[in-house]
């Protein structure tokens, strides 16, 4: 899963300044059983996670083993992840 991109956050910020669509208000009426107005709607801060099926690159751009492992690999900070170094070289993490 991956965190929502910053460009999507811009869209969310834009949406906060827009009145709820009539379709959204109508859907809320059907759910709550009473009429609601734009004043009844508020926005909350959320963190959205997307499944791996979103934003998958084409096969030609897929990562290879050496993108994360190997002498010139720089995609992952293994020590920040709790490893002594590249687990392919160091043998993994020490269990607590």
Coordinates of C-alpha atoms in Angstrom, one line a residue:
X1 CA 0.0 0.0 0.0
X2 CA 1.2 3.5 -0.6
X3 CA 0.4 7.0 0.8
X4 CA -1.7 9.4 -1.3
X5 CA 0.4 11.7 -3.5
X6 CA 0.8 15.4 -2.8
X7 CA -1.1 16.3 -6.0
X8 CA -4.1 14.5 -4.6
X9 CA -3.8 16.5 -1.4
X10 CA -4.1 19.7 -3.5
X11 CA -7.3 18.4 -5.0
X12 CA -8.6 17.7 -1.5
X13 CA -7.7 21.2 -0.4
X14 CA -9.6 22.6 -3.5
X15 CA -12.6 20.4 -2.7
X16 CA -12.9 22.0 0.8
X17 CA -13.7 25.3 -0.8
X18 CA -16.4 23.9 -3.0
X19 CA -20.0 23.5 -1.8
X20 CA -21.1 19.8 -1.6
X21 CA -22.8 18.7 -4.9
X22 CA -26.5 18.3 -5.0
X23 CA -26.0 14.6 -5.6
X24 CA -24.0 14.3 -2.4
X25 CA -26.7 16.1 -0.4
X26 CA -29.4 14.0 -2.0
X27 CA -27.5 10.8 -1.1
X28 CA -27.2 11.9 2.5
X29 CA -30.9 12.6 2.6
X30 CA -31.5 9.0 1.4
X31 CA -29.2 7.7 4.1
X32 CA -30.3 9.9 7.0
X33 CA -33.9 10.1 6.0
X34 CA -34.0 13.9 6.3
X35 CA -33.0 16.9 4.2
X36 CA -29.5 18.3 4.9
X37 CA -27.8 21.5 3.7
X38 CA -24.2 22.4 2.9
X39 CA -23.9 23.7 6.5
X40 CA -24.5 20.2 7.8
X41 CA -21.4 18.9 5.9
X42 CA -17.9 19.3 7.3
X43 CA -14.5 18.0 6.2
X44 CA -12.1 16.0 8.3
X45 CA -8.3 15.4 7.9
X46 CA -7.7 11.9 6.6
X47 CA -4.7 9.8 5.5
X48 CA -5.5 7.7 2.5
X49 CA -3.7 4.5 1.6
X50 CA -3.9 3.0 -1.8
X51 CA -3.6 -0.7 -2.7
X52 CA -0.8 -1.9 -4.9
X53 CA -3.0 -2.1 -7.9
X54 CA -3.0 1.8 -8.1
X55 CA -0.3 3.7 -9.9
X56 CA 1.6 0.6 -11.0
X57 CA 4.2 1.4 -13.6
X58 CA 4.5 -0.4 -16.9
X59 CA 6.5 -3.6 -17.0
X60 CA 9.5 -1.9 -18.6
X61 CA 9.8 0.4 -15.6
X62 CA 9.4 -2.3 -12.9
X63 CA 12.1 -2.4 -10.3
X64 CA 14.8 -5.0 -10.5
X65 CA 16.7 -6.6 -7.6
X66 CA 19.7 -4.4 -8.1
X67 CA 17.5 -1.2 -7.7
X68 CA 17.3 -2.0 -3.9
X69 CA 20.2 -4.4 -3.5
X70 CA 23.8 -4.2 -4.7
X71 CA 26.8 -1.9 -4.8
X72 CA 25.1 1.1 -6.5
X73 CA 21.6 0.7 -4.9
X74 CA 20.2 3.8 -3.3
X75 CA 16.4 3.3 -3.1
X76 CA 16.3 2.1 0.5
X77 CA 17.9 3.2 3.7
X78 CA 18.4 -0.2 5.2
X79 CA 19.7 1.1 8.6
X80 CA 16.7 3.4 9.0
X81 CA 14.5 0.2 8.5
X82 CA 16.3 -1.6 11.3
X83 CA 18.9 -3.6 9.3
X84 CA 22.6 -3.5 9.8
X85 CA 22.9 -2.9 6.1
X86 CA 21.6 -4.5 2.9
X87 CA 20.0 -7.8 4.2
X88 CA 21.2 -9.5 1.0
X89 CA 24.8 -8.9 2.4
X90 CA 24.3 -8.8 6.2
X91 CA 21.7 -11.6 6.5
X92 CA 18.7 -9.7 7.8
X93 CA 17.7 -8.1 11.1
X94 CA 18.4 -9.3 14.6
X95 CA 15.2 -10.3 16.3
X96 CA 14.4 -8.9 19.7

